[in-house]
Amino acid sequence: MTFTSFKNARIVRSGWLQEGGRRLDCNPYMSGALEARDTLKQLKVRKDALGTLTKGHAGGIYNGPMFKRNYVGSAEYGVPFISSGSMLLADLSTLPRLRRLDAESGRLSYLRLRPGMMMISCSGTIGRMTYVRPDMDGVWSSQDVLKVVPNPELIPSGYLYAFLSSRYGVPLVVSGTYGAIIQHIEAEHIADLPVPRFGATFEQEVAHAVDAAAAERVAASQYRRAALDLFQSKIDWSEHVSFIASAPMASTLRGRMDAFHYSPRVEAGRASLASSCGARLGDRVETVFEPNRGSRLKVTDPAFGVPFLSSSSVFELTPRAEYLVSRSLTPNLEGLLLSDCDVLVPRSGQLGGIIGRAVLPLPMNVGQAGSEHLVRVRCHFLSDAAYLWAVLASEPGYWALVGTAFGSSIPSLDSSLISELVVPWLPEADRTEIAMLVSKAVTAQNKGNELEAAAVEWLEEKVRKES
């Protein structure tokens, strides 16, 4: 067996082992951290340690203590709470609420996020990063998220984020990972990370693009919220529906005996959708289907593969594929490809999670493959998809949709049951108004992704030219 027989094999220099204190686990050597470090060493520009560029609690790089999480349902008594699993979400409206009394206590108050900070997942999946946008001000973060607070007098926040999230920053961050089962990094592991300085003009240009990306993402959230509020006002939806259990009449059971299907919120959602110009969903779209399940034949060459998106990644700010699947050998590939006329609905999971949460694919993801766990509501027109997203993503739409779920251990949705949902097919002028807001949200989120990607690319190109 030869060296090349091992997939992703790398040659580790003996000098690297000596410099790393003879550390023998793979992570520092396979992550690209040492190559990134050597590239930065060749730069003729000044390099500052990350810990000298931050300020605030614990010097500006910190996570938080372990604590009991007491959740509440009211905004009056709770604050939005983000974790390493939800920090990359594009829509933060579904975040749980941590009890305000706990959040604002002296023990946890410093976990409040402020615009310009950055978050790094520091437990489990290490190195996921996001920039704290203005609409995240007032959100609290968990101990599984490492906060980095730049000192704006020393470095532009957006520039520091662009470097840390680049191909040179990420490997250096994750190289300090420790732990065999559940991995971690701590503040001291990244405090000495070298940050190259390219002058105020260039750094401000990069920072401006990152801040512009954040502004576009805030706009996307505002457009989404405006579209949902407008739709719900058109159907006179009242959010004040009791969670208290009720006893349905025997004549209404119609073959369903599961209690959740008859819960007050679900019944109110169904009734609200059906009360205004109701039409069967399947009659207003091209088709509702679940792609056939089959083996995912992975490839590494983009010439022979299609990016594959999971049912959770489509909810992220920048949905990225974890791998490629074969164009020629993947069974039923055509059914997996995403269309710009699709509304995507995760079909399985725990209630309260992503199951039943409608999402639209971004233009950057159209033509890529999506998980068979995503039900496709394939519409005739782009405008119909935008409008029906608002219908299904609204509060009554969500409850009506998730109310069709069946199964006790892992609830699942069925495309035929989704087709039978009665949805409001409002007058064309109303549908157009709602669809325009949704389209603006998609455009703004996509533009934000392009701006951030461009900022990181500028920085990476600068490093390559100077090294």
XYZ file of C-alpha atoms in Angstrom:
467
model
C 0.000 0.000 0.000
C 1.401 3.399 -0.976
C 1.090 6.808 0.630
C -1.313 7.923 -2.098
C -3.696 5.080 -1.213
C -4.877 7.039 1.822
C -7.578 9.582 1.133
C -6.615 13.146 2.184
C -3.200 11.933 3.384
C -0.626 14.604 4.229
C 3.072 14.655 4.919
C 3.854 16.032 8.380
C 7.259 17.646 8.762
C 9.335 16.556 11.733
C 9.886 20.210 12.607
C 6.137 20.669 13.034
C 6.043 17.861 15.586
C 8.854 19.524 17.532
C 7.176 22.953 17.465
C 3.868 21.476 18.602
C 5.332 19.876 21.700
C 5.310 16.490 19.957
C 1.531 16.564 19.744
C 0.518 13.382 17.920
C -3.207 13.900 17.228
C -4.113 14.647 13.611
C -6.029 17.903 14.019
C -3.217 20.504 13.946
C -1.583 18.843 10.958
C -4.682 17.985 8.887
C -6.518 21.302 9.337
C -4.043 23.329 7.270
C -3.121 25.405 10.320
C 0.633 24.951 9.923
C 0.551 25.821 6.239
C -1.489 28.922 7.109
C 0.969 29.830 9.848
C 3.940 29.447 7.506
C 2.235 31.624 4.899
C 1.614 34.356 7.471
C 5.243 34.126 8.631
C 6.368 35.015 5.109
C 4.361 38.216 5.090
C 6.491 41.347 5.348
C 3.683 43.265 7.096
C 3.134 43.756 10.810
C 1.232 41.030 12.610
C -0.575 41.585 15.908
C -1.668 38.908 18.365
C -5.445 38.595 18.431
C -5.554 39.120 22.196
C -3.983 42.592 21.802
C -6.765 43.737 19.451
C -9.768 42.974 21.667
C -11.349 44.586 24.692
C -14.137 43.997 27.185
C -14.973 41.144 29.501
C -11.969 38.857 30.151
C -9.935 40.880 27.688
C -12.488 40.537 24.897
C -12.259 36.779 24.168
C -14.595 34.669 26.309
C -17.426 32.142 26.314
C -19.298 31.811 29.607
C -20.160 29.582 32.537
C -22.246 26.433 32.550
C -25.719 27.328 33.830
C -29.237 25.993 34.029
C -31.339 27.263 31.156
C -34.793 28.371 32.208
C -36.912 29.126 29.148
C -40.073 31.233 28.927
C -42.533 31.933 26.137
C -43.038 35.679 26.539
C -40.807 38.466 25.218
C -41.687 40.432 28.328
C -40.033 37.865 30.588
C -37.390 36.423 28.275
C -34.559 37.294 25.890
C -33.636 35.500 22.638
C -30.995 32.872 23.310
C -28.537 31.648 20.691
C -26.333 28.559 20.795
C -23.594 27.109 18.615
C -26.314 25.179 16.788
C -28.408 28.250 15.948
C -25.763 30.964 15.506
C -25.701 30.586 11.707
C -29.471 30.763 11.191
C -30.711 33.406 8.766
C -34.015 33.767 10.637
C -33.644 34.250 14.384
C -37.364 34.669 15.066
C -37.665 31.069 16.274
C -34.947 31.311 18.937
C -35.965 30.130 22.419
C -36.211 32.746 25.170
C -33.991 32.584 28.217
C -35.584 33.887 31.387
C -34.770 37.611 31.574
C -34.194 37.468 35.323
C -31.335 35.006 34.739
C -29.957 36.682 31.614
C -29.646 40.133 33.180
C -28.092 38.819 36.388
C -24.501 39.686 37.215
C -23.469 36.134 36.379
C -24.779 36.154 32.797
C -25.259 39.778 31.731
C -21.949 39.871 29.831
C -23.248 37.162 27.477
C -25.385 39.769 25.705
C -24.350 40.208 22.071
C -23.469 43.591 20.585
C -23.066 44.548 16.900
C -19.503 44.169 15.627
C -18.678 41.228 17.857
C -18.035 37.836 16.322
C -19.039 34.391 17.472
C -17.032 31.187 17.102
C -18.467 27.789 17.975
C -16.112 26.393 20.615
C -17.677 23.041 21.486
C -18.755 20.158 19.285
C -18.387 21.437 15.710
C -15.477 23.839 16.126
C -14.771 26.971 14.113
C -18.182 27.949 12.751
C -18.230 31.754 12.724
C -20.663 34.588 12.273
C -20.589 38.363 12.557
C -22.990 39.930 15.043
C -25.429 42.082 13.090
C -27.410 45.067 14.423
C -30.583 42.951 14.613
C -28.787 40.574 17.006
C -28.274 43.288 19.614
C -30.000 42.100 22.773
C -29.618 38.391 22.008
C -27.844 36.299 24.662
C -25.377 33.555 23.736
C -24.540 30.221 25.307
C -21.275 29.005 26.811
C -20.707 26.955 23.642
C -20.051 30.161 21.698
C -16.731 31.973 21.989
C -17.167 35.735 21.745
C -14.459 37.939 20.198
C -14.916 41.675 20.863
C -12.650 43.829 18.640
C -11.276 47.125 19.923
C -12.459 49.557 17.219
C -9.647 51.956 18.105
C -7.102 49.328 17.073
C -8.768 47.358 14.264
C -11.996 47.545 12.217
C -14.404 44.841 13.386
C -15.332 43.734 9.892
C -11.698 43.331 8.865
C -10.914 41.154 11.880
C -13.949 38.985 11.135
C -12.926 38.643 7.471
C -9.468 37.419 8.515
C -10.710 34.976 11.160
C -13.251 33.481 8.735
C -10.747 33.222 5.876
C -8.757 30.185 4.751
C -5.899 31.492 6.898
C -7.875 32.282 10.045
C -10.154 29.257 10.383
C -7.361 26.625 10.363
C -5.464 28.551 13.049
C -8.605 28.767 15.185
C -9.444 25.072 14.984
C -5.832 23.952 15.471
C -6.186 24.526 19.221
C -9.021 22.021 19.459
C -8.706 19.416 22.203
C -10.822 16.484 23.382
C -11.518 13.096 21.836
C -15.306 12.769 22.056
C -16.637 16.327 22.461
C -14.069 18.785 21.169
C -13.440 22.263 22.584
C -11.371 25.380 22.211
C -10.835 28.055 24.855
C -9.926 31.739 24.710
C -6.259 31.108 25.493
C -5.969 28.830 22.463
C -6.540 31.686 20.021
C -5.250 34.711 21.972
C -1.823 34.536 20.268
C -3.222 34.002 16.775
C -1.330 36.398 14.404
C -3.462 38.959 12.580
C -1.755 40.607 9.551
C -2.128 44.377 9.213
C -2.324 45.834 5.696
C -2.938 49.485 6.435
C -5.993 51.505 7.372
C -7.289 52.047 3.827
C -7.400 48.376 2.854
C -8.719 47.264 6.238
C -11.534 49.809 6.097
C -12.523 48.648 2.605
C -12.780 45.063 3.781
C -14.661 46.119 6.939
C -17.084 48.223 4.903
C -18.002 45.195 2.762
C -18.569 43.032 5.854
C -20.733 45.721 7.469
C -22.649 46.160 4.195
C -23.253 42.394 4.171
C -24.587 42.611 7.727
C -26.909 45.466 6.697
C -28.288 43.416 3.797
C -28.986 40.511 6.150
C -30.786 42.823 8.551
C -32.852 44.095 5.620
C -33.661 40.511 4.645
C -34.984 39.835 8.160
C -37.071 42.990 8.040
C -38.575 42.094 4.656
C -39.408 38.585 5.878
C -41.075 39.943 8.993
C -43.002 42.547 6.962
C -44.259 39.874 4.542
C -45.450 37.607 7.355
C -47.119 40.468 9.234
C -48.855 41.615 6.053
C -50.135 38.119 5.256
C -51.357 37.528 8.800
C -53.173 40.870 8.776
C -54.904 39.917 5.517
C -56.374 36.793 7.118
C -57.038 38.451 10.515
C -54.842 36.017 12.430
C -54.792 36.430 16.185
C -51.654 35.195 17.940
C -53.454 34.845 21.257
C -54.490 31.226 20.980
C -54.473 29.085 24.100
C -52.210 26.052 24.475
C -54.734 24.510 26.877
C -55.889 21.095 25.692
C -59.415 20.676 24.390
C -61.708 17.716 23.779
C -62.692 17.389 20.098
C -66.084 16.064 19.116
C -66.074 12.415 18.045
C -67.531 13.435 14.677
C -64.421 15.525 13.889
C -61.853 12.749 14.320
C -61.996 11.602 10.670
C -59.398 8.896 10.989
C -56.874 10.881 13.081
C -56.664 9.933 16.754
C -53.406 11.728 17.703
C -53.939 14.550 20.188
C -51.546 17.066 18.591
C -53.589 17.131 15.382
C -56.492 18.563 17.413
C -54.532 20.930 19.657
C -55.937 24.498 19.829
C -53.012 26.075 17.962
C -53.200 23.565 15.118
C -56.963 23.825 14.773
C -56.783 27.627 14.904
C -54.106 27.627 12.195
C -56.149 25.377 9.906
C -59.300 27.410 10.450
C -57.534 30.714 9.849
C -56.017 29.557 6.554
C -59.301 28.168 5.339
C -61.351 31.242 6.229
C -60.027 33.558 3.498
C -60.401 32.535 -0.161
C -59.474 28.956 0.747
C -58.080 26.627 -1.918
C -56.473 23.194 -1.812
C -52.691 23.672 -1.910
C -52.179 20.860 -4.420
C -54.512 22.639 -6.867
C -52.426 25.831 -6.816
C -48.980 24.356 -7.420
C -47.301 22.131 -9.963
C -46.655 19.317 -7.494
C -45.829 18.490 -3.883
C -43.343 15.657 -3.565
C -40.588 14.022 -1.566
C -37.562 12.955 -3.645
C -36.897 9.236 -3.750
C -34.414 8.030 -1.188
C -31.215 6.398 -2.301
C -27.490 6.136 -1.744
C -25.463 9.333 -1.765
C -22.463 8.541 -3.959
C -19.877 11.133 -2.978
C -17.188 12.515 -5.293
C -14.440 15.080 -4.795
C -14.108 16.561 -8.300
C -16.653 19.373 -8.986
C -16.613 18.388 -12.661
C -18.349 15.135 -11.738
C -20.403 16.194 -8.735
C -23.261 18.360 -7.524
C -23.193 20.150 -4.142
C -25.499 18.401 -1.677
C -27.399 20.459 0.936
C -28.788 18.945 4.125
C -32.248 19.746 5.478
C -30.682 21.928 8.204
C -28.133 23.819 6.093
C -30.838 25.464 3.948
C -31.817 27.557 6.975
C -28.352 29.067 7.392
C -27.236 32.530 6.306
C -24.992 30.986 3.677
C -26.234 27.474 2.898
C -23.192 25.421 1.988
C -22.894 21.828 0.855
C -20.747 19.522 2.963
C -19.883 17.326 -0.010
C -20.604 16.572 -3.669
C -22.724 13.727 -5.017
C -22.073 12.062 -8.343
C -23.874 13.545 -11.354
C -24.003 10.242 -13.226
C -24.325 7.604 -10.506
C -26.634 9.139 -7.874
C -30.071 7.475 -8.153
C -32.918 9.860 -9.005
C -30.623 12.892 -9.004
C -33.067 14.935 -11.049
C -35.596 14.836 -8.229
C -33.022 16.126 -5.751
C -32.103 19.266 -7.710
C -33.518 22.485 -6.262
C -35.668 24.784 -8.373
C -36.174 28.522 -7.885
C -39.908 27.755 -7.803
C -39.585 25.450 -4.783
C -40.758 26.022 -1.246
C -38.789 23.592 0.931
C -40.253 21.966 4.055
C -38.244 19.577 6.277
C -40.381 16.483 6.638
C -39.022 14.933 9.844
C -37.616 15.818 13.243
C -38.792 16.798 16.690
C -41.766 19.148 16.971
C -40.509 22.647 17.659
C -37.379 22.003 15.575
C -37.004 22.445 11.820
C -39.840 20.060 10.892
C -42.556 22.037 9.126
C -40.471 25.241 8.860
C -40.782 26.532 5.291
C -37.746 28.031 3.550
C -36.896 29.266 0.062
C -33.644 28.245 -1.676
C -31.274 31.123 -2.385
C -30.252 31.833 -6.010
C -26.754 30.525 -5.136
C -28.296 27.130 -4.273
C -30.657 26.701 -7.232
C -29.516 23.709 -9.297
C -27.756 22.108 -6.346
C -29.012 18.884 -4.796
C -31.131 19.021 -1.649
C -31.788 16.300 0.884
C -34.647 13.885 0.298
C -35.798 14.950 3.776
C -36.960 18.242 2.229
C -40.498 18.150 0.833
C -40.728 20.236 -2.337
C -43.767 22.412 -2.888
C -42.980 23.141 -6.535
C -44.896 26.147 -7.821
C -45.728 27.310 -11.319
C -44.095 30.723 -10.917
C -41.474 32.439 -8.768
C -44.101 34.824 -7.428
C -46.290 31.901 -6.335
C -43.350 30.348 -4.468
C -42.661 33.642 -2.687
C -46.312 34.043 -1.724
C -46.752 30.447 -0.570
C -43.589 30.710 1.520
C -45.300 33.514 3.445
C -48.406 31.358 3.830
C -46.554 28.297 5.117
C -43.965 30.204 7.181
C -46.593 32.319 8.944
C -47.672 31.282 12.413
C -51.041 29.834 11.308
C -49.332 28.231 8.304
C -46.699 26.582 10.467
C -49.251 25.186 12.908
C -51.495 23.903 10.127
C -48.511 22.343 8.353
C -46.855 20.712 11.362
C -50.295 19.583 12.550
C -50.333 17.066 9.695
C -47.266 15.287 11.172
C -47.683 11.675 12.211
C -45.547 9.316 14.279
C -44.630 9.352 17.954
C -40.845 8.935 18.207
C -39.771 10.974 15.152
C -42.783 12.827 13.710
C -42.906 13.015 9.904
C -44.795 14.964 7.276
C -46.304 13.414 4.171
C -46.458 15.195 0.817
C -49.994 13.983 0.110
C -51.249 15.418 3.417
C -49.491 18.710 2.685
C -51.207 18.799 -0.721
C -54.583 18.575 1.001
C -54.004 21.665 3.152
C -56.462 24.462 2.493
C -54.578 27.740 2.040
C -55.791 31.285 1.399
C -55.436 32.238 -2.267
C -55.808 35.981 -1.791
C -56.633 38.415 -4.614
C -53.786 38.883 -7.074
C -52.896 42.366 -5.817
C -52.456 41.064 -2.263
C -50.446 38.052 -3.395
C -48.176 40.285 -5.471
C -47.587 42.691 -2.592
C -46.623 39.867 -0.246
C -44.489 38.116 -2.868
C -42.534 41.304 -3.581
C -41.525 41.610 0.076
C -40.429 37.971 0.162
C -38.449 38.384 -3.072
C -36.687 41.414 -1.604
C -35.750 39.317 1.433
C -34.214 36.593 -0.745
C -32.345 39.158 -2.845
C -30.996 40.959 0.226
C -29.790 37.748 1.891
C -28.105 36.606 -1.309
C -26.434 40.011 -1.764
C -25.217 39.913 1.835
C -23.601 36.549 1.165
C -21.906 37.886 -1.965
C -20.569 40.967 -0.156
C -19.118 38.916 2.699
C -17.578 36.390 0.312
C -16.012 39.242 -1.679
C -14.521 40.791 1.471
C -12.916 37.497 2.492
C -11.648 36.933 -1.041
C -10.009 40.389 -1.123
C -8.204 39.596 2.098
C -7.061 36.173 0.943
C -5.794 37.628 -2.332
C -3.887 40.295 -0.405
C -2.189 37.635 1.712
C -1.236 35.635 -1.386
C 0.265 38.680 -3.113
C 2.226 39.796 -0.072
C 3.572 36.358 0.912
